[in-house]
Tab-separated table of N, CA and C in Angstrom:
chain	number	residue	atom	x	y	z
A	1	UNK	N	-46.366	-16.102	-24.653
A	1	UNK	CA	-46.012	-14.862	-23.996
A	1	UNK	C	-46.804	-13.721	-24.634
A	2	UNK	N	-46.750	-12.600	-24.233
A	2	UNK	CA	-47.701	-11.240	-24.526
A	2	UNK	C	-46.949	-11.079	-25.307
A	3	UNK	N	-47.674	-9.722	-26.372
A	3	UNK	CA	-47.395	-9.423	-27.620
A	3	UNK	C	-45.854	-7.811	-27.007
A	4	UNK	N	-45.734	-8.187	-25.425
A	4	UNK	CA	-44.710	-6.618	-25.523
A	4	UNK	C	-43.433	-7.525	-25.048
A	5	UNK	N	-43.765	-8.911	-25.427
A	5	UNK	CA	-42.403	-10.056	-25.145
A	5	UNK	C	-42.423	-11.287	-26.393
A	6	UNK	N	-42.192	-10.927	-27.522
A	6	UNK	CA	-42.275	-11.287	-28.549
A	6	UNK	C	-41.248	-12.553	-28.625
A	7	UNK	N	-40.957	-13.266	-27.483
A	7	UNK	CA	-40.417	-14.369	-27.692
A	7	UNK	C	-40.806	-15.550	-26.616
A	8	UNK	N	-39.913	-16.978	-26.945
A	8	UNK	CA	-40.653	-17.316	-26.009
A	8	UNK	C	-39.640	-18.640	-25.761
A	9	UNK	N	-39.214	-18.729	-24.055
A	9	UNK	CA	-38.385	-19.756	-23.423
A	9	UNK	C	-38.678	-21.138	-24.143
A	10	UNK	N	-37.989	-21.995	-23.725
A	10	UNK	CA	-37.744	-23.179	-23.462
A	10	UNK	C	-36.751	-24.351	-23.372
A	11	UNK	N	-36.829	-25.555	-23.076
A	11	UNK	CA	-35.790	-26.405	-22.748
A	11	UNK	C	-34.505	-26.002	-24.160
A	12	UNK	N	-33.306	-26.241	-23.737
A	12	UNK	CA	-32.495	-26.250	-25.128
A	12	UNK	C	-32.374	-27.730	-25.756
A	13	UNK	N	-32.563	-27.561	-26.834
A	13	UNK	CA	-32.251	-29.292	-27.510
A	13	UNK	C	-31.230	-29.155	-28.730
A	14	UNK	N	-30.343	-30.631	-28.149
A	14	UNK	CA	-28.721	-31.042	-29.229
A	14	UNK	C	-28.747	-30.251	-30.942
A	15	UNK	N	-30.231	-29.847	-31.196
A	15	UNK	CA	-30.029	-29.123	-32.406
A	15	UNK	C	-29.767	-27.534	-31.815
A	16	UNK	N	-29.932	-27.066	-31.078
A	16	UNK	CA	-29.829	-25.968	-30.215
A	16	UNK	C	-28.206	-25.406	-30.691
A	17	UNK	N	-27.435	-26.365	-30.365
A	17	UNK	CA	-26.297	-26.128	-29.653
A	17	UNK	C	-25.262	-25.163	-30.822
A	18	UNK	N	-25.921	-25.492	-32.125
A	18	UNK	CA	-24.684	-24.531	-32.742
A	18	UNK	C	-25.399	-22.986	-32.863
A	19	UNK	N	-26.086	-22.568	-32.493
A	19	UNK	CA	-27.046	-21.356	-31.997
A	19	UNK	C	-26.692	-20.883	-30.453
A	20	UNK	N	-26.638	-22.168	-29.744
A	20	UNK	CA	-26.019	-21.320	-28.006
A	20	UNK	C	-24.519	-20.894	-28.705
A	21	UNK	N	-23.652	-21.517	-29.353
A	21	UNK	CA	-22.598	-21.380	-29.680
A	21	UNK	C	-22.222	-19.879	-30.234
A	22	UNK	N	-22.922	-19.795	-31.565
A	22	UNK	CA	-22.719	-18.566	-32.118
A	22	UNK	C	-23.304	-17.435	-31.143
A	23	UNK	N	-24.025	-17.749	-30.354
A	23	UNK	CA	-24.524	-16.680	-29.285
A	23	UNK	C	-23.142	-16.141	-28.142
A	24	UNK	N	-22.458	-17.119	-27.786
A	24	UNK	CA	-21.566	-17.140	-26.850
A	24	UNK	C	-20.113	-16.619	-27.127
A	25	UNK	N	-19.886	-16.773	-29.093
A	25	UNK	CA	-18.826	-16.659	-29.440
A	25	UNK	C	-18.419	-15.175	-29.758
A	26	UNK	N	-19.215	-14.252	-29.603
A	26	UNK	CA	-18.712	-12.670	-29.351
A	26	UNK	C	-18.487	-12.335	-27.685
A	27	UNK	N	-19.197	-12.720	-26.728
A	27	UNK	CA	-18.612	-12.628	-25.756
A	27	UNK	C	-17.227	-13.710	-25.305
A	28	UNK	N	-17.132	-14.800	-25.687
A	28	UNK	CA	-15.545	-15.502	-25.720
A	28	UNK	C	-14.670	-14.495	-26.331
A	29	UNK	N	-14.572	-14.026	-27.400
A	29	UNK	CA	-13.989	-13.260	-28.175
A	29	UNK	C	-13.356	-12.236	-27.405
A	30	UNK	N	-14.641	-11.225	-26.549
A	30	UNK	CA	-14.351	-9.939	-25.957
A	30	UNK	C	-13.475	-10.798	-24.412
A	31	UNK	N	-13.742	-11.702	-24.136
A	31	UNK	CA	-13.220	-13.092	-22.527
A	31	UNK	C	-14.145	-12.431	-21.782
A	32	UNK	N	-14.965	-12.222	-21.978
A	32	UNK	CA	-16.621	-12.081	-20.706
A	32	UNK	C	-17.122	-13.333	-20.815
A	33	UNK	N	-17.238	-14.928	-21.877
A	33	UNK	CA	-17.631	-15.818	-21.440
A	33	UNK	C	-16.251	-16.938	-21.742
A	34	UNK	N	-16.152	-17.753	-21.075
A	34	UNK	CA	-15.138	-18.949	-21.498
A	34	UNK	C	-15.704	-19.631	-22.840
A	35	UNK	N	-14.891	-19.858	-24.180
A	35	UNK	CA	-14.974	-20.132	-25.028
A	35	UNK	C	-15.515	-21.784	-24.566
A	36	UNK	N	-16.188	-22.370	-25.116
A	36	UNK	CA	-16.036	-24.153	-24.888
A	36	UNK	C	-15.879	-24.769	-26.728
A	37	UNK	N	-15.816	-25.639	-26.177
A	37	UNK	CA	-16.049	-26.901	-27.662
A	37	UNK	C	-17.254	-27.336	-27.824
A	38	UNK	N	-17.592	-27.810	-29.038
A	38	UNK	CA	-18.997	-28.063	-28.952
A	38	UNK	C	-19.160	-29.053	-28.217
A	39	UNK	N	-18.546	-30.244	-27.898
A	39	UNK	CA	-18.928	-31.571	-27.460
A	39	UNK	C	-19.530	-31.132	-25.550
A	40	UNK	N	-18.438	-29.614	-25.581
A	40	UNK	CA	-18.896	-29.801	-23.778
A	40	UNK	C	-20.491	-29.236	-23.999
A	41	UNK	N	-20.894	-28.145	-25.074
A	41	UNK	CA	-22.298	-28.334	-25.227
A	41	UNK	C	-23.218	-29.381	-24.978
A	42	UNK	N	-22.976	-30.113	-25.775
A	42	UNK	CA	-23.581	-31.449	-26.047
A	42	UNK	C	-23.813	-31.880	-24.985
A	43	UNK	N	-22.807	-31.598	-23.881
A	43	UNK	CA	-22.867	-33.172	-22.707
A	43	UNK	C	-23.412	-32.424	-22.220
A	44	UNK	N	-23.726	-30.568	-21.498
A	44	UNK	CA	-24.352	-30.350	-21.036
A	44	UNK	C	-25.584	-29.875	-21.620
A	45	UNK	N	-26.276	-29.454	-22.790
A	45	UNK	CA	-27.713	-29.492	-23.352
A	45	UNK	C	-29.088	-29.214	-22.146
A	46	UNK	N	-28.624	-30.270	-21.643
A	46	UNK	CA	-29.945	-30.321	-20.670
A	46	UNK	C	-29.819	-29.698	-19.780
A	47	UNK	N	-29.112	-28.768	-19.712
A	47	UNK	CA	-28.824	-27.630	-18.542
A	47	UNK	C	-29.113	-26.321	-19.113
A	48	UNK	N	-29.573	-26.234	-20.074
A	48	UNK	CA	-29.779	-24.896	-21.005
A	48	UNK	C	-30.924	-24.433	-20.955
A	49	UNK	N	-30.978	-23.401	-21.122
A	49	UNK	CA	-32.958	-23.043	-21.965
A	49	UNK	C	-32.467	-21.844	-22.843
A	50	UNK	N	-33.176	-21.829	-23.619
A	50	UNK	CA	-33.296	-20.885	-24.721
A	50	UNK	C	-34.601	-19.917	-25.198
A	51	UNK	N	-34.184	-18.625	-25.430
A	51	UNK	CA	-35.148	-18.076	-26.039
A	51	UNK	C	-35.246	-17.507	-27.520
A	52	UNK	N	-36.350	-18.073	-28.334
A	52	UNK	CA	-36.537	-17.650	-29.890
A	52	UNK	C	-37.773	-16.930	-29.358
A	53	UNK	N	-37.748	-15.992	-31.094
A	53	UNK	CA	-38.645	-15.497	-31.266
A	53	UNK	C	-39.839	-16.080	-31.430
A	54	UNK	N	-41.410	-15.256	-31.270
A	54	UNK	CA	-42.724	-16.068	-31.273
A	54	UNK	C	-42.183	-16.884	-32.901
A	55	UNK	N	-42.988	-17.913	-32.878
A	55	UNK	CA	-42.666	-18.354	-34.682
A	55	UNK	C	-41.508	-18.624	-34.929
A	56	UNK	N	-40.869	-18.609	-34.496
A	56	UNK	CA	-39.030	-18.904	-34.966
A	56	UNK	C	-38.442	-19.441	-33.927
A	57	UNK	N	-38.492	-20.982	-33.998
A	57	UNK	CA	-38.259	-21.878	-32.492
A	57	UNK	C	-36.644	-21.949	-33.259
A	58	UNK	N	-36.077	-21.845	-34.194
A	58	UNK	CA	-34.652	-21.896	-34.954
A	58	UNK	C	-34.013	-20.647	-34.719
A	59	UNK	N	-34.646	-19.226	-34.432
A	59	UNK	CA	-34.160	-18.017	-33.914
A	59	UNK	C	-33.873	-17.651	-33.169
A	60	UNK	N	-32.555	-18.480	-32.138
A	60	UNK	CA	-32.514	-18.291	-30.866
A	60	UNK	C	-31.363	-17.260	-30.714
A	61	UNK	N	-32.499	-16.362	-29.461
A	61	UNK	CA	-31.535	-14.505	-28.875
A	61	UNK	C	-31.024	-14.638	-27.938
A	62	UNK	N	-31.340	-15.757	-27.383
A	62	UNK	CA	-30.505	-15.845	-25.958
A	62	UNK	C	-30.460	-17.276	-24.973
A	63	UNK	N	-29.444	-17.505	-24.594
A	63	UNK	CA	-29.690	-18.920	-23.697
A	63	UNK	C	-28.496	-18.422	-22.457
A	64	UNK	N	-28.789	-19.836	-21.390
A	64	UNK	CA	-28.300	-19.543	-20.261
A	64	UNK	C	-28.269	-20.855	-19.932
A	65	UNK	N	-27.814	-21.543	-18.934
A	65	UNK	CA	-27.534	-22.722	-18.028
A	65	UNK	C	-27.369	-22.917	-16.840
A	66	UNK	N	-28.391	-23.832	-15.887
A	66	UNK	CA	-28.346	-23.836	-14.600
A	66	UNK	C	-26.987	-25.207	-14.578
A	67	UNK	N	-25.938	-25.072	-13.801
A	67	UNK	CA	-25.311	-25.903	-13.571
A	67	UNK	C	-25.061	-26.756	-11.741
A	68	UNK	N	-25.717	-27.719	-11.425
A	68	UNK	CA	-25.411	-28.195	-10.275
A	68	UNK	C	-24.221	-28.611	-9.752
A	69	UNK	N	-23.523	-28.072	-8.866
A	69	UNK	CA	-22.181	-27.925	-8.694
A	69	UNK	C	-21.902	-29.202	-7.246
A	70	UNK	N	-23.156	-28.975	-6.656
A	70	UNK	CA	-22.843	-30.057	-5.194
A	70	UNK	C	-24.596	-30.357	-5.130
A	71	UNK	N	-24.584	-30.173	-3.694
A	71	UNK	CA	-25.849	-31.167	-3.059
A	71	UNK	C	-27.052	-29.876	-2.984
A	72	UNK	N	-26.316	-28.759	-2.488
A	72	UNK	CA	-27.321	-27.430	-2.346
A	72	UNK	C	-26.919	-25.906	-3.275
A	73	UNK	N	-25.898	-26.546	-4.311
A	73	UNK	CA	-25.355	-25.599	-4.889
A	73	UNK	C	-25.550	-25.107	-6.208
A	74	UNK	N	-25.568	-24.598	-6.932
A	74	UNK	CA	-25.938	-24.422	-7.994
A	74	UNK	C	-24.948	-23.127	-9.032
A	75	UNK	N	-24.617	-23.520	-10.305
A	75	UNK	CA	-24.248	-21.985	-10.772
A	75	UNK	C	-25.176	-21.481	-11.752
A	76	UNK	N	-25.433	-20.454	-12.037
A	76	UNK	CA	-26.058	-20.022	-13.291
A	76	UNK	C	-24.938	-19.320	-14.381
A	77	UNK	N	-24.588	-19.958	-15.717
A	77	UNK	CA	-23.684	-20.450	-17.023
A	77	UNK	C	-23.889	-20.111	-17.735
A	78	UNK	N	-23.199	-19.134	-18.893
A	78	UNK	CA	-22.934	-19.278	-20.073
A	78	UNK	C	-24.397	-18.444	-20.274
A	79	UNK	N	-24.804	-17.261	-19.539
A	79	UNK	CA	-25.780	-16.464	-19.909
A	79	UNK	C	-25.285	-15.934	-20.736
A	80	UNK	N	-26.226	-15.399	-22.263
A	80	UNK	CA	-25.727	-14.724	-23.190
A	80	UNK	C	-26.895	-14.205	-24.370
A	81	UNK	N	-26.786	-13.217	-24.372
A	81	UNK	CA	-28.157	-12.265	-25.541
A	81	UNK	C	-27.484	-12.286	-26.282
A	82	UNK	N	-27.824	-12.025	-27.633
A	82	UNK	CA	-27.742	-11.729	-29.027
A	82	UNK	C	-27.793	-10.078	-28.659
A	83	UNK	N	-26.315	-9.713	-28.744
A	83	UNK	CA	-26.375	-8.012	-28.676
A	83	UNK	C	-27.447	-7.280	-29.194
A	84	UNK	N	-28.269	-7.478	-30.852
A	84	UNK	CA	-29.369	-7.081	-30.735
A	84	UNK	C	-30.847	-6.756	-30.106
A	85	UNK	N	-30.702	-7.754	-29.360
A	85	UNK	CA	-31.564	-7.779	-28.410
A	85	UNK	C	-31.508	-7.497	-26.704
A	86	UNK	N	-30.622	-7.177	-26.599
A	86	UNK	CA	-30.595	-6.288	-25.392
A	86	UNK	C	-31.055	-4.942	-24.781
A	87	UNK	N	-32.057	-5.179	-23.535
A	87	UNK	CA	-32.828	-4.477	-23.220
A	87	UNK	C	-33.681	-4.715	-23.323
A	88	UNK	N	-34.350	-6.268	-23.636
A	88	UNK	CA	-35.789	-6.671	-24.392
A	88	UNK	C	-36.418	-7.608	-23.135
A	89	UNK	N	-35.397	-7.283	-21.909
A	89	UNK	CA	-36.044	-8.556	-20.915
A	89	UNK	C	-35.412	-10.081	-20.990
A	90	UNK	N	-34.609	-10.401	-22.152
A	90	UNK	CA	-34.143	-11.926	-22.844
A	90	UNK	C	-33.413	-12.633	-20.927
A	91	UNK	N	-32.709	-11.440	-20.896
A	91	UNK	CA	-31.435	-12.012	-19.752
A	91	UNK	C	-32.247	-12.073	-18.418
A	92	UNK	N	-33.090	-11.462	-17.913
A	92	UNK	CA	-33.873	-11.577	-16.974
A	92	UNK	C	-34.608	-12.628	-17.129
A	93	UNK	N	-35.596	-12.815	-18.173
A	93	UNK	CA	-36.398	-13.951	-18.126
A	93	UNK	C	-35.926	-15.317	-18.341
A	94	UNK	N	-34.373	-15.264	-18.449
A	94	UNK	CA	-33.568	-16.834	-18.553
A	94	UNK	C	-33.292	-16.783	-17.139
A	95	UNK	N	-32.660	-16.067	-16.267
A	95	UNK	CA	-32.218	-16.097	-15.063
A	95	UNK	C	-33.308	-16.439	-14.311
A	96	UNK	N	-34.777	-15.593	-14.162
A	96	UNK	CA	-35.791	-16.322	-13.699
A	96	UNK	C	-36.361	-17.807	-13.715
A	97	UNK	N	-36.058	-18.426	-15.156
A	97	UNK	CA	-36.149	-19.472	-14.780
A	97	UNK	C	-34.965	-20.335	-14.670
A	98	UNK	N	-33.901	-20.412	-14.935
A	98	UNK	CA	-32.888	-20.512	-14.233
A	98	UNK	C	-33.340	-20.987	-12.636
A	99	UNK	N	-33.592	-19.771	-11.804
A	99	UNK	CA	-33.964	-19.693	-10.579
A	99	UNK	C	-35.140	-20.491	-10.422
A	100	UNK	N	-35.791	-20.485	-10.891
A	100	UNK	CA	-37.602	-21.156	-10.849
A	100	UNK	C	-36.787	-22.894	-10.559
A	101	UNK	N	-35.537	-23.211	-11.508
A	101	UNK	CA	-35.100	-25.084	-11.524
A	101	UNK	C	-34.320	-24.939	-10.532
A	102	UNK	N	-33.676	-24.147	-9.773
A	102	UNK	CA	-32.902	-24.260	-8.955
A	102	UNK	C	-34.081	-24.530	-7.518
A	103	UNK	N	-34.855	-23.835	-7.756
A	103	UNK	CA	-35.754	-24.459	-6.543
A	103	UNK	C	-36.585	-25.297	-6.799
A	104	UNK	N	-36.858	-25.707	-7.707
A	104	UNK	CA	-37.715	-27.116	-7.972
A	104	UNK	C	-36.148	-27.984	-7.636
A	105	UNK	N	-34.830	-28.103	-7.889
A	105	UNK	CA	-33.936	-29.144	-7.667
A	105	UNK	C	-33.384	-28.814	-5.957
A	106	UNK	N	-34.130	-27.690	-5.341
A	106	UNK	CA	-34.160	-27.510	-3.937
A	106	UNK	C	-32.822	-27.144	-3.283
A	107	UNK	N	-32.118	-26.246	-4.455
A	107	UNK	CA	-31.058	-25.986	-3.994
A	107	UNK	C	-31.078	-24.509	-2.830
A	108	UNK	N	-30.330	-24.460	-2.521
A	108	UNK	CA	-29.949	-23.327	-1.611
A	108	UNK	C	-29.275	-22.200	-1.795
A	109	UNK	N	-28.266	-22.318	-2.559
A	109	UNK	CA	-27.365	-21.229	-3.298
A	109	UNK	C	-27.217	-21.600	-4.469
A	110	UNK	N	-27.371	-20.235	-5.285
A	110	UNK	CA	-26.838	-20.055	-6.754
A	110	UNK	C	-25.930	-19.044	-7.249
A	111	UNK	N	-24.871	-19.588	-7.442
A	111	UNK	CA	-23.704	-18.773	-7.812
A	111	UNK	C	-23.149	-18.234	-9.073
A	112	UNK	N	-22.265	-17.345	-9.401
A	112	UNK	CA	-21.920	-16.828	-11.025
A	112	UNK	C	-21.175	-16.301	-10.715
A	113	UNK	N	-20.314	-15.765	-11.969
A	113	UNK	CA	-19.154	-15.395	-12.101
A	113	UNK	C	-19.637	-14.536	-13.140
A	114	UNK	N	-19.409	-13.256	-13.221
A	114	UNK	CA	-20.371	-12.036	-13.788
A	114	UNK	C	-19.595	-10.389	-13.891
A	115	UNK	N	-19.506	-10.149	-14.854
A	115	UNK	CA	-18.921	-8.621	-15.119
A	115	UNK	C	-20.232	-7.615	-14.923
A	116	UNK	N	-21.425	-8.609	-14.503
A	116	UNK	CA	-23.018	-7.766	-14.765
A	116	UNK	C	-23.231	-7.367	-13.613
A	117	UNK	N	-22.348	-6.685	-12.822
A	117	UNK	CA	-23.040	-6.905	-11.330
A	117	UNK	C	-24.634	-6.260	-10.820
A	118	UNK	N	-24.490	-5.028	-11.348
A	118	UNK	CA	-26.026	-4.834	-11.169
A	118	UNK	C	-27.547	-5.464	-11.579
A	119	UNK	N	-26.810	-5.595	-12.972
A	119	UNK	CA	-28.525	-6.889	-13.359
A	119	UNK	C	-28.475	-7.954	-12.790
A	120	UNK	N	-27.401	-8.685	-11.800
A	120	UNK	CA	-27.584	-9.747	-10.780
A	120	UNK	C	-28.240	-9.378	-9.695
A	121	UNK	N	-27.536	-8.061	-9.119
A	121	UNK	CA	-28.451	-7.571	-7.946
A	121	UNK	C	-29.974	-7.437	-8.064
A	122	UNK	N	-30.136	-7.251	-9.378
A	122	UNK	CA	-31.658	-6.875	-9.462
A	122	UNK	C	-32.265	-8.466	-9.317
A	123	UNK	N	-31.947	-9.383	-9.458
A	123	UNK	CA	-32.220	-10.929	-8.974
A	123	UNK	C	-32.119	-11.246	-8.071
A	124	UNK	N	-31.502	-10.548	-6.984
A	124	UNK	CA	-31.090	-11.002	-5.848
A	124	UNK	C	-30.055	-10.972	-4.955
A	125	UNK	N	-28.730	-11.574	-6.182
A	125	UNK	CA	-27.645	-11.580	-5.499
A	125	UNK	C	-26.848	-10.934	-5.566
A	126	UNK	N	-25.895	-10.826	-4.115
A	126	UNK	CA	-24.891	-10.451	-3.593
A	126	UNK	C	-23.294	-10.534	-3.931
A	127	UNK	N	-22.452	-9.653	-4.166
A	127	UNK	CA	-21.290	-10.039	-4.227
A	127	UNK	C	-20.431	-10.538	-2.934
A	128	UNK	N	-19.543	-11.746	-3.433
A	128	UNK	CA	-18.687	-12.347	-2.008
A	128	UNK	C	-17.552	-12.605	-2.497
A	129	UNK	N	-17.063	-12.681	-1.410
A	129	UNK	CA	-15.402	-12.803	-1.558
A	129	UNK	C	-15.310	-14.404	-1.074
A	130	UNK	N	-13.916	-15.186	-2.145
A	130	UNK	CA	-13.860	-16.590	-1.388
A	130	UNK	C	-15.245	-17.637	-2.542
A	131	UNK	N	-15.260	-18.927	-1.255
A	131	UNK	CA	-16.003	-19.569	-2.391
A	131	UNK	C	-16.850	-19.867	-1.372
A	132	UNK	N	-18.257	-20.113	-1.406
A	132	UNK	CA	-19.054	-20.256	-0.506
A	132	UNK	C	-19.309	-21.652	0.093
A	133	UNK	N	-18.272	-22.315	0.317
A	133	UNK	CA	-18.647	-24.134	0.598
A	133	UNK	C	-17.612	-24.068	1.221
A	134	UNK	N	-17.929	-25.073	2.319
A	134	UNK	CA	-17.127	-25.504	3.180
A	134	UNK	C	-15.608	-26.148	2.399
A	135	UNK	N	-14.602	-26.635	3.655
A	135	UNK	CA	-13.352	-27.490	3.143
A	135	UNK	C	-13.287	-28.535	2.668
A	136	UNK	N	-14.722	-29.080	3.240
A	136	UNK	CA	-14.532	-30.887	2.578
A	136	UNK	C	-15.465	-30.933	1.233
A	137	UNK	N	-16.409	-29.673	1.236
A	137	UNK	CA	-16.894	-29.952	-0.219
A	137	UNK	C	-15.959	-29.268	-0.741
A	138	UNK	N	-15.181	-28.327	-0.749
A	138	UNK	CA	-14.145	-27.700	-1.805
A	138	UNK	C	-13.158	-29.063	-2.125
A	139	UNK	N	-12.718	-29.708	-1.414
A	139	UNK	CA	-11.697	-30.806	-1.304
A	139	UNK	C	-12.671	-31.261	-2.203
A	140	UNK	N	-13.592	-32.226	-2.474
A	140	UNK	CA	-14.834	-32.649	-3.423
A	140	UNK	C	-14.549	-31.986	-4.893
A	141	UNK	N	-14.736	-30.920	-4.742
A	141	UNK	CA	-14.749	-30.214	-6.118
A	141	UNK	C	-13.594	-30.114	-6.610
A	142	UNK	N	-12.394	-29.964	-6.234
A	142	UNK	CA	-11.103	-29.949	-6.436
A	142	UNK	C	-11.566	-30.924	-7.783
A	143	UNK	N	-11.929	-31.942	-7.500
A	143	UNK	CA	-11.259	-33.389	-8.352
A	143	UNK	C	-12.384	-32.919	-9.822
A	144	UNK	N	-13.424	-32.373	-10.250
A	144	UNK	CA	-13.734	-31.709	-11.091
A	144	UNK	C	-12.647	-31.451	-11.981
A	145	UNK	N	-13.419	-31.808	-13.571
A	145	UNK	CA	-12.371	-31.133	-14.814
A	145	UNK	C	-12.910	-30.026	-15.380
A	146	UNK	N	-14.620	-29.871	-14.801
A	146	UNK	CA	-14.949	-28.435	-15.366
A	146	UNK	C	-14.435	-27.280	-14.782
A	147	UNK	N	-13.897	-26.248	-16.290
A	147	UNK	CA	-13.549	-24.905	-16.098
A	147	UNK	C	-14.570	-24.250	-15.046
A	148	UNK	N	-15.714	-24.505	-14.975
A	148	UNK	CA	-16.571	-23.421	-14.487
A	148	UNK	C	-16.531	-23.976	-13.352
A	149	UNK	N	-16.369	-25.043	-12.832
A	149	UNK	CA	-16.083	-25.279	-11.219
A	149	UNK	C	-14.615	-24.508	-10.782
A	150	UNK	N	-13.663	-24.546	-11.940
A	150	UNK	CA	-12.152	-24.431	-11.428
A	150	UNK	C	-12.135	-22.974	-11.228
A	151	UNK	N	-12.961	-22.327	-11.882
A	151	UNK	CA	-13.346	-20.667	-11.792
A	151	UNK	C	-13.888	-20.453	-10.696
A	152	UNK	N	-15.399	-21.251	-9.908
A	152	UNK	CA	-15.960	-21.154	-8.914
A	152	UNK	C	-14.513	-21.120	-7.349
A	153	UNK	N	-14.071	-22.235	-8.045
A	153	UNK	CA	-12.609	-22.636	-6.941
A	153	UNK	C	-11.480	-21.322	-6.616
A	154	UNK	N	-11.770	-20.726	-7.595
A	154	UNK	CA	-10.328	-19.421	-8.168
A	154	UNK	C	-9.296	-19.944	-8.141
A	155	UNK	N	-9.649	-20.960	-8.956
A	155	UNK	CA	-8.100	-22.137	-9.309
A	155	UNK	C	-7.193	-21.303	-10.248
A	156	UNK	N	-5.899	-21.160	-10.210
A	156	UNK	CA	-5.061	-20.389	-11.096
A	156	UNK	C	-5.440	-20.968	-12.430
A	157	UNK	N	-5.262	-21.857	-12.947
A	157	UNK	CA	-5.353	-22.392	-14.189
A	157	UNK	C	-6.491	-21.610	-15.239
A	158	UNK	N	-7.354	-21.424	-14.283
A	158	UNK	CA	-8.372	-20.352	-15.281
A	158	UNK	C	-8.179	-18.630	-14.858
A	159	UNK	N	-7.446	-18.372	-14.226
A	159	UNK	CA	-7.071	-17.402	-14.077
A	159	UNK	C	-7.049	-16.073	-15.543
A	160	UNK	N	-6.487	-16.684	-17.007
A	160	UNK	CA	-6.665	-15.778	-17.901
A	160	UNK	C	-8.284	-15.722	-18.698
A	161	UNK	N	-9.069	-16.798	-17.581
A	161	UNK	CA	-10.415	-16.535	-18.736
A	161	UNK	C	-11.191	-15.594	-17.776
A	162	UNK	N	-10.599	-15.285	-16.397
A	162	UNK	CA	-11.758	-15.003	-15.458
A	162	UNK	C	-11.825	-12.883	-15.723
A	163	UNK	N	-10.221	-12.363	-16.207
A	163	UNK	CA	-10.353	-11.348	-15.949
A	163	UNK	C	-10.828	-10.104	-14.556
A	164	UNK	N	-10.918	-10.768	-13.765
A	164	UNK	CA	-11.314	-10.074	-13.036
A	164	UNK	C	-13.122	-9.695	-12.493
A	165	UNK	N	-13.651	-10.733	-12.924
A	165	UNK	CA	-15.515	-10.732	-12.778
A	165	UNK	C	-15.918	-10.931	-11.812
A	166	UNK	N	-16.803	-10.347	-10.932
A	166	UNK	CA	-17.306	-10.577	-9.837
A	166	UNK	C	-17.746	-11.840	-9.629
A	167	UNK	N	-17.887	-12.427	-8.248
A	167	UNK	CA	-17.952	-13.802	-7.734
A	167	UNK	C	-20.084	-13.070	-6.919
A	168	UNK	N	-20.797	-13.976	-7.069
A	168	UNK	CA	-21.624	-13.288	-6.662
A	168	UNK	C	-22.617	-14.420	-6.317
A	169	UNK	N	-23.458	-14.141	-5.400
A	169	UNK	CA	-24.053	-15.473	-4.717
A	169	UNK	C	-25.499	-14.955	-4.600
A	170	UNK	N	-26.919	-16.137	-4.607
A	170	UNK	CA	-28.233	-15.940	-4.026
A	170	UNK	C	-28.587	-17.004	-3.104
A	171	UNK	N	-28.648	-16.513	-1.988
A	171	UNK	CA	-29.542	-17.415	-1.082
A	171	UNK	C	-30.936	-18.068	-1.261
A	172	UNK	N	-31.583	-18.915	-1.628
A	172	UNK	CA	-32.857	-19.095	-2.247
A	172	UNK	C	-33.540	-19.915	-1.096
């Protein structure tokens, strides 16, 4: 990357994970992200990317996760900067590629659950009311044990992690 973006993406890997963690655990804290365990890290890993600084692949400021929810669906997860670094571009350039795998995996919609509403708009998407999938894929997803589907659902059960965050969608 150029010297006025002093860091630089890539895949997240299982050594990653106690770094997405400590990244995530001031926003769990404030309930802007759902706290997890490490193991649900683990299983998802390969849904991550991360950004360190140039030279410091162990200095990670920010990660995010594309999560495939159905056949054309997609969410974007567990976005999160290192408060220091905000304003540096970190959250944009994860969401971009974020977006970049969602259309290489040829999805159609990408969804979130977001207190950010304007730096989403600047990506694209829209706020909606409801869940954007039909009855028989919601019936489908029902049977899901992930929180972040049961949130997508506005299943009561996650009701105290959601606070009130916008539901917000991109057509791709």
């Amino acid at each position: 990357m150029n010297s006025d973006f002093p860091f630089e993406l890539r895949p997240a890997r299982p050594k990653d994970v106690p770094a997405i963690r400590a990244l995530v655990e001031p926003y769990a804290a404030e309930r802007i992200l759902i706290a997890k365990e490490a193991v649900t890290y683990y299983e998802s890993v390969q849904e991550f990317v991360v950004i360190h600084k140039v030279g410091e692949p162990n200095n990670i400021v920010g990660c995010g996760a594309l999560h495939i929810m159905w056949e054309e669906l997609g969410e974007i997860r567990t976005l999160a900067v290192d408060k220091e670094y905000l304003g540096h571009g970190i959250g944009g350039t994860i969401v971009e590629e974020l977006l970049r795998r969602a259309r290489e995996f040829e999805l159609k919609h990408v969804f979130c659950l977001t207190f950010e509403i304007k730096f989403f708009e600047r990506h694209g998407f829209k706020q909606i009311e409801g869940t954007p999938v039909g009855v028989d894929v919601y019936a489908e997803l029902l049977r899901s044990h992930d929180d972040g589907v049961a949130e997508f659902l506005d299943l009561a059960r996650v009701k105290p992690n959601t606070l009130g965050n916008s539901r917000m969608l991109l057509e791709l």
